One Martini backbone bead per residue (centre of mass of N, CA, C, O) as a GRO file, in nm:
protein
  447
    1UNK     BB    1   6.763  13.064   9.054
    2UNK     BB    2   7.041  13.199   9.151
    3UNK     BB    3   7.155  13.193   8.872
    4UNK     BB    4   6.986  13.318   8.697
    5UNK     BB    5   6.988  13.569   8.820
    6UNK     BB    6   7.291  13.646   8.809
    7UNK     BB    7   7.292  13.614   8.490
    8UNK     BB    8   7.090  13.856   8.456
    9UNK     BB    9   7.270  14.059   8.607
   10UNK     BB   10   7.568  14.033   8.493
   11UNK     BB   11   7.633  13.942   8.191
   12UNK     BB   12   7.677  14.214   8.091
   13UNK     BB   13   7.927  14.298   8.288
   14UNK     BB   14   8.134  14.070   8.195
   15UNK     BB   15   8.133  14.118   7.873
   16UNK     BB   16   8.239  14.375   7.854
   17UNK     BB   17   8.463  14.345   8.031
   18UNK     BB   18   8.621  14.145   7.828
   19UNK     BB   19   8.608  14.366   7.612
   20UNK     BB   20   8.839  14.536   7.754
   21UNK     BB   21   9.071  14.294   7.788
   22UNK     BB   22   9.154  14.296   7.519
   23UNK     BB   23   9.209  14.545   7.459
   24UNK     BB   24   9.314  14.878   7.192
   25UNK     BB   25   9.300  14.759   6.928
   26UNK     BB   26   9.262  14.849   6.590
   27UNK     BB   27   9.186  14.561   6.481
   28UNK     BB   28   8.942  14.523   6.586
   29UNK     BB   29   8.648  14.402   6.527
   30UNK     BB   30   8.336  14.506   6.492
   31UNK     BB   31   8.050  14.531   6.631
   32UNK     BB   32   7.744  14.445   6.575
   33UNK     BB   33   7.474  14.631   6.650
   34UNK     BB   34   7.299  14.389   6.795
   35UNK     BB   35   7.579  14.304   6.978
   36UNK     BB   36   7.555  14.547   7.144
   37UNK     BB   37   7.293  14.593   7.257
   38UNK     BB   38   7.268  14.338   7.421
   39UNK     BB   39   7.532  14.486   7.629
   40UNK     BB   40   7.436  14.667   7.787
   41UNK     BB   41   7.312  14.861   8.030
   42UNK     BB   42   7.058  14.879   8.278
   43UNK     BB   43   6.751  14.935   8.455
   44UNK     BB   44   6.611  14.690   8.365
   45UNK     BB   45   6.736  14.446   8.487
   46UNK     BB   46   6.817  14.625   8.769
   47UNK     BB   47   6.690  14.699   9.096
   48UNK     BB   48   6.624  14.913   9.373
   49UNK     BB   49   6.396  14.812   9.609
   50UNK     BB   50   6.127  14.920   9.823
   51UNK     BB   51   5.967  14.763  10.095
   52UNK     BB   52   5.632  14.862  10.224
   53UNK     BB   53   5.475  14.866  10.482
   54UNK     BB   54   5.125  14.812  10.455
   55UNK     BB   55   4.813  14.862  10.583
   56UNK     BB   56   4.666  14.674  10.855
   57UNK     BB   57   4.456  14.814  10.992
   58UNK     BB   58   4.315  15.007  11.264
   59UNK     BB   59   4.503  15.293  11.257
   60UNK     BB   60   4.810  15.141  11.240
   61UNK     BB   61   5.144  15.294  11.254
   62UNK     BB   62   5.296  15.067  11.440
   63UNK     BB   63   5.522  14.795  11.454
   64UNK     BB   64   5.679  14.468  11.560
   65UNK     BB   65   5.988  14.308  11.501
   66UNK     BB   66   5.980  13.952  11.572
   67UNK     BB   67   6.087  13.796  11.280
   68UNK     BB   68   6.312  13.689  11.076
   69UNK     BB   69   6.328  13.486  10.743
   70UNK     BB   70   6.535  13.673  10.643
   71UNK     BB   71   6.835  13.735  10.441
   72UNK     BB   72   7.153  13.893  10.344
   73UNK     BB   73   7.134  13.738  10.011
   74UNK     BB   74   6.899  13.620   9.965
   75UNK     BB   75   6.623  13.453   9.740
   76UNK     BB   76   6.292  13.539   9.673
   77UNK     BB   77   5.984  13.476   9.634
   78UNK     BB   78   5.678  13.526   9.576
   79UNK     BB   79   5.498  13.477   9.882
   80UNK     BB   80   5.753  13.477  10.061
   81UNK     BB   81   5.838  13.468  10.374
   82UNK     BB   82   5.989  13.764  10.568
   83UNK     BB   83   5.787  13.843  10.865
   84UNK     BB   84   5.702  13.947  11.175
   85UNK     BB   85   5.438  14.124  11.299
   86UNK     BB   86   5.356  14.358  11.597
   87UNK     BB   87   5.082  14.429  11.737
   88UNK     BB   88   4.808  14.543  11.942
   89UNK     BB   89   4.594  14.327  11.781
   90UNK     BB   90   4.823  14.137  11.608
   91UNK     BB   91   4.960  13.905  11.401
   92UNK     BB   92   5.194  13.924  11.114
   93UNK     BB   93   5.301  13.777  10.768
   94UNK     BB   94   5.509  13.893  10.569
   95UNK     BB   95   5.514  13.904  10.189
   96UNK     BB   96   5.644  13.883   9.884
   97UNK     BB   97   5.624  14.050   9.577
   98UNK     BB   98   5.902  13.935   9.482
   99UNK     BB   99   6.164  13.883   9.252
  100UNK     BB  100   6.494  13.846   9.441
  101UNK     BB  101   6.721  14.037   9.639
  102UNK     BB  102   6.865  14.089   9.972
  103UNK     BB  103   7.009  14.379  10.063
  104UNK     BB  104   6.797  14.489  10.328
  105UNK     BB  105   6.741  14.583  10.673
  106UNK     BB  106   6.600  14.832  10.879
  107UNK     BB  107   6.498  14.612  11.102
  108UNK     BB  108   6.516  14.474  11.396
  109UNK     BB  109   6.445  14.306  11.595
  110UNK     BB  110   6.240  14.494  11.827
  111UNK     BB  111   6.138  14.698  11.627
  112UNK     BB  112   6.011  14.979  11.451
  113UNK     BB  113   5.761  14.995  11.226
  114UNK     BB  114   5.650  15.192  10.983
  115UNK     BB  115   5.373  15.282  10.816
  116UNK     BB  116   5.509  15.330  10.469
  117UNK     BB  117   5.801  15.237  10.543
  118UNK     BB  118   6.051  15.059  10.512
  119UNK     BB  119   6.151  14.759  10.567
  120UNK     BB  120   6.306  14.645  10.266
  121UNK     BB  121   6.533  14.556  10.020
  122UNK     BB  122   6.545  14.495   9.654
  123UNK     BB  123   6.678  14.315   9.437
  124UNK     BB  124   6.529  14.334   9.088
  125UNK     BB  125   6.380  14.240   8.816
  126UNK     BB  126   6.212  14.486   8.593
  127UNK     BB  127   5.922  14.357   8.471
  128UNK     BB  128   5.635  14.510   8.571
  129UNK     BB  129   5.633  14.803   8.656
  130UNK     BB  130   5.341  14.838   8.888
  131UNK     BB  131   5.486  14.895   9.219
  132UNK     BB  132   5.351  15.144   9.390
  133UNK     BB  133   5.428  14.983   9.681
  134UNK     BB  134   5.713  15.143   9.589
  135UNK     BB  135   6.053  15.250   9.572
  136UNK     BB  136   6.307  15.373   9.394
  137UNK     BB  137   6.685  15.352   9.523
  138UNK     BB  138   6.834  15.414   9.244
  139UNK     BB  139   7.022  15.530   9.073
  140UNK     BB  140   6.936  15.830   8.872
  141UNK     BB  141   7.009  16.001   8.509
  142UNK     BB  142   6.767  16.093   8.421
  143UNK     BB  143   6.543  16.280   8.266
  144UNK     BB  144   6.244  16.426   8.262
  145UNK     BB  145   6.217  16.356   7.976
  146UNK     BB  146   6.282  16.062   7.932
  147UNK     BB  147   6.043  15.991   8.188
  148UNK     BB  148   5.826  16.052   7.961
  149UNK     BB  149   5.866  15.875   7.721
  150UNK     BB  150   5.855  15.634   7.868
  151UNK     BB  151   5.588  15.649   7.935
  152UNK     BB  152   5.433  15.682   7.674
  153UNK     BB  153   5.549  15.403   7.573
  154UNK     BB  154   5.379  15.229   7.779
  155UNK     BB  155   5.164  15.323   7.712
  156UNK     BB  156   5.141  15.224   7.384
  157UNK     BB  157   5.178  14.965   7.445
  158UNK     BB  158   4.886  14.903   7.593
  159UNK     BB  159   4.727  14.998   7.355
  160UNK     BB  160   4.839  14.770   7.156
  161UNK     BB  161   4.715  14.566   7.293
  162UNK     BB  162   4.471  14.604   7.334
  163UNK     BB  163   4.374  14.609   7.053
  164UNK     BB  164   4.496  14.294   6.987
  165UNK     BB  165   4.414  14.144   7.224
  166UNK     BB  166   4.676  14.098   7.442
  167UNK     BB  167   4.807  14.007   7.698
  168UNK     BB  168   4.915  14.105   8.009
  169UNK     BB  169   5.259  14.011   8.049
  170UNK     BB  170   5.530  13.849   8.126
  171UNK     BB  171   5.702  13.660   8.123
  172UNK     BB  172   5.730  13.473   8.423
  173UNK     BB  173   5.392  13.421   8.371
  174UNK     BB  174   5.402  13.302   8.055
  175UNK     BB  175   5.558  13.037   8.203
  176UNK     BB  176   5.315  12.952   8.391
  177UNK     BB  177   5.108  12.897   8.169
  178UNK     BB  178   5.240  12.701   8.025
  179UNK     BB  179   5.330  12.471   8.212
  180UNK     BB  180   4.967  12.465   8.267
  181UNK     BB  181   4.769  12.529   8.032
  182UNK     BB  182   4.737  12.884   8.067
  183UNK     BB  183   4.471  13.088   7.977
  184UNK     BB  184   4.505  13.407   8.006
  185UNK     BB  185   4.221  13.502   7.920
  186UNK     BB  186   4.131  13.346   8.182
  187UNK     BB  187   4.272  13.563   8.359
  188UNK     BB  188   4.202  13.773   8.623
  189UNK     BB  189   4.292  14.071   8.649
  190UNK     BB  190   4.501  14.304   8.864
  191UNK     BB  191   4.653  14.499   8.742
  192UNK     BB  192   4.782  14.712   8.578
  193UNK     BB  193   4.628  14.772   8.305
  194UNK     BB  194   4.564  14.474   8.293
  195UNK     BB  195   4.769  14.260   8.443
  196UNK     BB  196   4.907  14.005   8.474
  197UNK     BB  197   4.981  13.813   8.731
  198UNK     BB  198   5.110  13.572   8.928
  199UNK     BB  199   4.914  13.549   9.139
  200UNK     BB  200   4.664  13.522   8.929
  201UNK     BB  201   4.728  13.235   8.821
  202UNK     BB  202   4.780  13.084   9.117
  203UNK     BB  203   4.456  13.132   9.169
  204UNK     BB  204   4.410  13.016   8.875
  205UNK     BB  205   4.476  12.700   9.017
  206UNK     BB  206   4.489  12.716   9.363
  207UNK     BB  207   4.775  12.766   9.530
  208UNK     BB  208   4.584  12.992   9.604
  209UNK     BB  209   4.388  13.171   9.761
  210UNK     BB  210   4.132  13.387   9.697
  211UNK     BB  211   4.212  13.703   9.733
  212UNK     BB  212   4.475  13.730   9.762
  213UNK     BB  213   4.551  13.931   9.566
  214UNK     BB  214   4.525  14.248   9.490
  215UNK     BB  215   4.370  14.496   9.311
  216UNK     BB  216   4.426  14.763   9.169
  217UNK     BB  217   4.259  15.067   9.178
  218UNK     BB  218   4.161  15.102   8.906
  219UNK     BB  219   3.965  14.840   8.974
  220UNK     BB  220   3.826  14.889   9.197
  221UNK     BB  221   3.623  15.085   9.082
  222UNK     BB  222   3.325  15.111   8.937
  223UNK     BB  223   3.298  15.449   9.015
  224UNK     BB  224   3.270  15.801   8.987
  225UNK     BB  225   3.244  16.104   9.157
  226UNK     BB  226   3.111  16.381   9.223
  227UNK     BB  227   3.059  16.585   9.467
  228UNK     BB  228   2.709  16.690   9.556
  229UNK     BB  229   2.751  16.933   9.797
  230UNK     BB  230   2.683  17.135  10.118
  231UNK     BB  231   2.872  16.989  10.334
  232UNK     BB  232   3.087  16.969  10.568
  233UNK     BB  233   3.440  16.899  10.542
  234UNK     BB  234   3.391  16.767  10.818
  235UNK     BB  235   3.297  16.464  10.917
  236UNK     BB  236   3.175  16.562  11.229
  237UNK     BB  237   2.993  16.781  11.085
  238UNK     BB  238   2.862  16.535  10.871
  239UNK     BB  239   2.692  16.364  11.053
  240UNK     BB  240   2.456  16.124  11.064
  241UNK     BB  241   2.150  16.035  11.261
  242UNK     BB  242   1.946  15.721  11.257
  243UNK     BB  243   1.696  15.628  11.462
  244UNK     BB  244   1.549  15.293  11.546
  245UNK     BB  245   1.340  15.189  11.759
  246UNK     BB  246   1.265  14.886  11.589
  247UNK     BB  247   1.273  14.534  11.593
  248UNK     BB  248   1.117  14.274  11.449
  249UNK     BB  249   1.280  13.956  11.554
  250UNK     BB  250   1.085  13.698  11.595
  251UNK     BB  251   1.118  13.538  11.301
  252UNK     BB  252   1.427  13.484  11.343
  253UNK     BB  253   1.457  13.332  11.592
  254UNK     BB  254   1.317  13.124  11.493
  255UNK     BB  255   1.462  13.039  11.239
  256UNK     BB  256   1.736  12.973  11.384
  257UNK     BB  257   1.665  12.758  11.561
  258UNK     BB  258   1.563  12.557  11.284
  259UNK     BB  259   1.933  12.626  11.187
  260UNK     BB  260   2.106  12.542  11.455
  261UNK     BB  261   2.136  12.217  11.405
  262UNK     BB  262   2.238  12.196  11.108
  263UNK     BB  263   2.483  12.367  11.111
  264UNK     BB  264   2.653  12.228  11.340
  265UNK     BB  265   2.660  11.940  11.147
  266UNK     BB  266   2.842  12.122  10.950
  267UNK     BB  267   3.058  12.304  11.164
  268UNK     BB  268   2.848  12.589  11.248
  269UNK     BB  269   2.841  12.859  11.375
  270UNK     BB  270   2.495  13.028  11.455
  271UNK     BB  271   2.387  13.325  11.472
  272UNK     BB  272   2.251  13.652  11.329
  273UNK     BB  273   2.484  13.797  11.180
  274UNK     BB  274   2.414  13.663  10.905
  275UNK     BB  275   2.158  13.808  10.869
  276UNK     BB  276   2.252  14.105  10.904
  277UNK     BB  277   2.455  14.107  10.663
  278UNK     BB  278   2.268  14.028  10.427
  279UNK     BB  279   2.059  14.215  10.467
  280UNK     BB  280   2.275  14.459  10.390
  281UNK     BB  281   2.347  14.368  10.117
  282UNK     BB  282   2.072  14.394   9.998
  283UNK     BB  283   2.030  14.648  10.034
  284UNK     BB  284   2.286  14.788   9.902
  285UNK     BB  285   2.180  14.730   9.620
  286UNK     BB  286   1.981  14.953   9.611
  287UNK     BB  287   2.217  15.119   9.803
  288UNK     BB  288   2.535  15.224   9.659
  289UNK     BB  289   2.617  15.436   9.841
  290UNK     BB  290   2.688  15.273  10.116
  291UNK     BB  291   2.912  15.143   9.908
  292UNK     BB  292   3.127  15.342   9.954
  293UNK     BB  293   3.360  15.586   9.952
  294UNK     BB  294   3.553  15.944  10.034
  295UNK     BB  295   3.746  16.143   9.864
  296UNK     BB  296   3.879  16.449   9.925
  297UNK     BB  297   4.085  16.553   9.755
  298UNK     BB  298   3.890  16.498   9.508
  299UNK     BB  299   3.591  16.471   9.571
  300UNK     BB  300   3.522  16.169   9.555
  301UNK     BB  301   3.318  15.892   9.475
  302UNK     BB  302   3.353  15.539   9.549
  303UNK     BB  303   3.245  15.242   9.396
  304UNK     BB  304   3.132  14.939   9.487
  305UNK     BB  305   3.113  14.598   9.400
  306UNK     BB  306   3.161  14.500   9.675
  307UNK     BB  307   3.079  14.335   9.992
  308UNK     BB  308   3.297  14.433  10.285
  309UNK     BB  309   3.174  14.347  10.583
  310UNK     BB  310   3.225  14.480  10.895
  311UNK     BB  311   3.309  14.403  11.231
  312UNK     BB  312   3.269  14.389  11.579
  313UNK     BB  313   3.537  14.283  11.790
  314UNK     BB  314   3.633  14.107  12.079
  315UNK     BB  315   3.964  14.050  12.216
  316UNK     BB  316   4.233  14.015  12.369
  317UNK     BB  317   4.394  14.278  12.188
  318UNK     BB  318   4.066  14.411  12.150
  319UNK     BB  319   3.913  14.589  11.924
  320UNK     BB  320   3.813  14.468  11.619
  321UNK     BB  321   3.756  14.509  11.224
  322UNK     BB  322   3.687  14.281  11.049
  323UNK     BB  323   3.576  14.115  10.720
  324UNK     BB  324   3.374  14.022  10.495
  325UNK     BB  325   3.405  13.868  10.187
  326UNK     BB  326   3.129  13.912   9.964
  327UNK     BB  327   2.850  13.873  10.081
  328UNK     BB  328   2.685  13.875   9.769
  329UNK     BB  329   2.842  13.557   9.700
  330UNK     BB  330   2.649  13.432   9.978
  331UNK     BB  331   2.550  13.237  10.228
  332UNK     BB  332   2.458  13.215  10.550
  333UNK     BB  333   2.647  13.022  10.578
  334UNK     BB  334   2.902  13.110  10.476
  335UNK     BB  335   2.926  13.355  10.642
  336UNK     BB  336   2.948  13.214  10.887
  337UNK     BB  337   3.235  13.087  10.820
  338UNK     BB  338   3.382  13.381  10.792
  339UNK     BB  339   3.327  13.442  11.078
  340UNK     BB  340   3.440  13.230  11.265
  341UNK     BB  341   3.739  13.249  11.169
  342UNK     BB  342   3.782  13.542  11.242
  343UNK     BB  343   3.715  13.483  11.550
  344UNK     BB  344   3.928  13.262  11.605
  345UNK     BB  345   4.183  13.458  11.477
  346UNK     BB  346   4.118  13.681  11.723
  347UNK     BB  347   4.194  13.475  11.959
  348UNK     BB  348   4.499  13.443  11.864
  349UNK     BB  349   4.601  13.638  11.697
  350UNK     BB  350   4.598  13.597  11.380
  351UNK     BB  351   4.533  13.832  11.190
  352UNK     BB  352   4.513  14.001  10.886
  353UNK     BB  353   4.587  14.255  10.632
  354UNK     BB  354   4.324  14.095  10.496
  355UNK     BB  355   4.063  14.119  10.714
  356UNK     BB  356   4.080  14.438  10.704
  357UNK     BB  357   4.041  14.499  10.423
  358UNK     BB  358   3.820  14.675  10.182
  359UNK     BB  359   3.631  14.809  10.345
  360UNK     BB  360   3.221  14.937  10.280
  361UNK     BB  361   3.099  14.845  10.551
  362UNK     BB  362   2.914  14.881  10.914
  363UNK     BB  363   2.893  14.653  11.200
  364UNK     BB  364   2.788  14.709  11.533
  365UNK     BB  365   2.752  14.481  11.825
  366UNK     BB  366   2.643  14.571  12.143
  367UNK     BB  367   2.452  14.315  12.253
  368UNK     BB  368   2.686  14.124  12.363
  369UNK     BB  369   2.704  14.384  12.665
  370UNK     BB  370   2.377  14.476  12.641
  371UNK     BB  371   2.380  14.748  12.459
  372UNK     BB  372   2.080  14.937  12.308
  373UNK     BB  373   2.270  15.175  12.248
  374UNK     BB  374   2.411  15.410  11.971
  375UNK     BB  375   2.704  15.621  11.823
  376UNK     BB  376   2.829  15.520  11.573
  377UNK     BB  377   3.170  15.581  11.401
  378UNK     BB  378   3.271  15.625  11.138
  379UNK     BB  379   3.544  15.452  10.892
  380UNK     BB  380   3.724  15.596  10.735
  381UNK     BB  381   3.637  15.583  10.383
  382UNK     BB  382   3.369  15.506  10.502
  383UNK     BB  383   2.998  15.611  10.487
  384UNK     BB  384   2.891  15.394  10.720
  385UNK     BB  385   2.682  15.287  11.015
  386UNK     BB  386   2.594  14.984  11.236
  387UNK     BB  387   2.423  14.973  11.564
  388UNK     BB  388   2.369  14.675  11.756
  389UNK     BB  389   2.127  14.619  11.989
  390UNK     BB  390   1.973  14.430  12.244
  391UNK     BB  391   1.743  14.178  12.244
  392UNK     BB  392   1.420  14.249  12.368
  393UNK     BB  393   1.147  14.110  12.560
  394UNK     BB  394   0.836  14.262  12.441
  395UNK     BB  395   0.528  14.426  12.437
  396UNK     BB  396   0.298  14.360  12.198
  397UNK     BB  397   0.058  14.406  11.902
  398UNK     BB  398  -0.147  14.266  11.728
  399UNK     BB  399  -0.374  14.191  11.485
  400UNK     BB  400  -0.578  14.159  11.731
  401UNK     BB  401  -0.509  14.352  12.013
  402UNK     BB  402  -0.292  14.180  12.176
  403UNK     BB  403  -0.073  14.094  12.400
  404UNK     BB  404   0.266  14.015  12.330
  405UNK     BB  405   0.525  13.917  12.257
  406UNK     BB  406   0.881  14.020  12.150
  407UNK     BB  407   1.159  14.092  11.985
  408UNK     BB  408   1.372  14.374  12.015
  409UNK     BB  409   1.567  14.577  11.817
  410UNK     BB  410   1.800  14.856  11.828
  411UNK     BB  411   1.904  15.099  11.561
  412UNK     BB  412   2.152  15.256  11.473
  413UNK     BB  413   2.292  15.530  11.247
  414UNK     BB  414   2.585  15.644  11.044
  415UNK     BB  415   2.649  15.891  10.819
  416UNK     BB  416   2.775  16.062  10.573
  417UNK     BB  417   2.648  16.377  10.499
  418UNK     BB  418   2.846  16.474  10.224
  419UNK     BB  419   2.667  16.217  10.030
  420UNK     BB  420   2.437  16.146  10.292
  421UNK     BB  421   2.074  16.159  10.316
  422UNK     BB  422   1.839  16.082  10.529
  423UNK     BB  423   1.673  15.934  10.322
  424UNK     BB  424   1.866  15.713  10.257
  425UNK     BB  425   1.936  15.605  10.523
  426UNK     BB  426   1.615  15.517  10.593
  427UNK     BB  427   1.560  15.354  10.336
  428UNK     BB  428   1.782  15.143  10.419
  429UNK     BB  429   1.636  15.067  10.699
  430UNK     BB  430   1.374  14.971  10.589
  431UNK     BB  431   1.483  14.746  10.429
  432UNK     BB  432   1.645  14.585  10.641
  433UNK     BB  433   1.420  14.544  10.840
  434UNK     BB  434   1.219  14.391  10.630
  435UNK     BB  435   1.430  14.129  10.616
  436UNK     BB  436   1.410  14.065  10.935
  437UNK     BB  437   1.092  14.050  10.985
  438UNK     BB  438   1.124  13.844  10.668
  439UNK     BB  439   1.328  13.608  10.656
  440UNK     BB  440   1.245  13.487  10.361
  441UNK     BB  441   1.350  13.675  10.158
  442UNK     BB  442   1.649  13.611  10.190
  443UNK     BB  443   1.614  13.350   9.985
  444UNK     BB  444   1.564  13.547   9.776
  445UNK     BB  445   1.844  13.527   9.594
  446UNK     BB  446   2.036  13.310   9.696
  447UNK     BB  447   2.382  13.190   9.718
   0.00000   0.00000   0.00000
């Protein structure tokens, strides 16, 4: 592959040195239109990128750089591990969004790099150019006149594409679905305006897990609507808390009971909270402002198409909110088994910027500390979260008027009123309540 870099990278740089060592006279054949155009130089062939770190969630705003696997002068590919570093909460490994070379490294071993600013510098060839997370540090000559029109043309190749039904791809994810006889049409785009990229390639092949590539934002975002609001735009000043007397889960303790042997045997701890998790997904259903972000600077609301409910748990490394992903297109089974990794991972420091991403909704279970009561705190730019007090069994009333034990969990909720109002947010606890009242319930079009 080194080759092949160099070779497109300097190509047209050695043709031109060669045609001006040959000296000025003026009997040289004048070169054909189209074989000058071929030697031109360009920032399109290779440019210098910088690769910023980006957000690894829980509000961290920078780590320690533990260890680089690569160095000035490498050459390495997307997906390719570049170096490890270390928060207070976790310890991740980076990886390569690009196909380049290693031109610099911003950050010594025990360096401390901040969220959002330069890691390492890339020289690479400029394929899909709609790297985001990403900025050009190469000297740029063109004036902003030019760069509206390449923006234009850029628009207008995508149009072109679209209307002709064309799959948006560069060569070299081209050449990896050839070779591979997969039929670009049937893979799910992550890129901006529907691009395939490699790593979405790579995931329908299952080369790489499901879930590594993120898709772009103009993907994520399910609708968008303008707040229609008059509550104060400070978070603080717009919490609402909705709190709920009691659950009764006496019928969900019988179930977890009669499907905690069968769990284990298949290798599975069987909790609660995963019958908490899908209760909240199937409500999320009925009421999907729950399920949004909150835009500030355009005050819009951002509709997630995806349950990726976060959840609070306590590790060495101190208190995390990682996510459990898709909660919506798993069954109780499935959610334990990606809550019990997630808690392996963090138990280790393992967790990565991907278990904490794009959460969209939170339970926090104070009830496993004692905890009864609690006024949990909105994680912006989430809109809602559910605080889970102890299960305490307690004195009820049957239907004959006897008085019997029962187990009873106390639950509050906190919501963004700038977007949602208590009858929301009510009518919500008592969908989740009467899930969890009734698990069987749960059953129906379980996936």
């Amino acid at each position: 592959m080194s080759g092949l870099f160099n070779l497109r990278r300097y190509g047209a740089s050695i043709a031109r040195h060669h045609l001006l060592a040959c000296g000025g006279s003026t009997s040289r054949r004048p070169l054909p239109h189209a074989f000058g155009r071929a030697l031109h130089t360009t920032a399109a062939l290779d440019r210098v990128v910088s690769f910023h770190l980006s957000d690894i969630g829980e509000g961290i705003r920078e780590v320690t750089v533990k260890e680089w696997y690569v160095k000035v002068g490498d050459v390495v590919e997307q997906f390719d591990n570049l170096c490890e570093v270390q928060s207070d909460k976790a310890s991740v490994t980076i990886t390569s969004r690009y196909d380049g070379k290693i031109v610099k490294l911003h950050h010594d071993v025990d360096g401390v790099a901040l969220v959002g600013k330069p890691l390492l510098d890339f020289d690479v060839v400029d394929e899909e150019g709609d790297d985001s997370g990403s900025s050009s540090s190469s000297d740029s000559s063109s004036s902003d006149e030019e760069d509206t029109k390449a923006a234009a043309q850029q628009a207008g190749l995508v149009a072109a594409a679209a209307a002709s039904g064309k799959v948006l791809a560069t060569p070299a994810v081209r050449r990896i679905a050839m070779e591979n006889k997969v039929d670009l049409s049937k893979v799910p785009a992550t890129g901006r305006n529907g691009r395939v990229l490699k790593g979405d390639v790579l995931e329908f092949l299952e080369v790489i897990p499901k879930g590594t590539v993120k898709p772009h934002p103009s993907l994520v975002a399910k609708e968008q609507r303008k707040a229609e609001t008059t509550a104060p735009l400070d978070l603080k000043q717009a919490e609402t808390v909705v709190p709920l007397k009691g659950v009764d889960v006496t019928r969900l303790v019988a179930v977890r009971a009669e499907l905690k042997e069968e769990a284990a045997a298949r290798g599975v701890k069987l909790t609660y909270m995963p019958f908490f998790l899908k209760a909240a997904s199937n409500a999320l259903l009925q009421h999907p402002i729950l399920n949004s972000s909150f835009d500030e600077p355009s005050e819009s609301v951002i509709y997630k198409r995806y349950h990726n409910i976060s959840v609070a748990m306590q590790t060495p490394q101190g208190l995390v909110v990682p996510n459990v992903k898709s909660v919506e297109q798993k069954s109780i089974l499935q959610i334990a088994q990606d809550l019990n990794a997630l808690q392996e991972r963090g138990a280790k420091g393992a967790l990565t910027p991907n278990d904490f991403a794009n959460g969209t909704f939170a339970l926090s279970n104070i009830g496993i500390i004692g905890g009864t009561y609690t006024h949990p705190v909105v994680m912006t730019p989430q809109v809602a979260i559910g605080g889970l007090g102890q299960t305490r069994v307690l004195p009820r009333f049957d239907a004959d008027g006897r008085v019997v034990p029962a187990h009873i969990m106390v639950v509050s909720w906190t919501a963004d009123h700038r977007i949602i109002d208590g009858v929301t947010m009510a009518s919500f606890s008592n969908l989740w309540k009467q899930y969890l009242e009734n698990p069987n319930l749960l059953m129906l079009g379980a996936k």
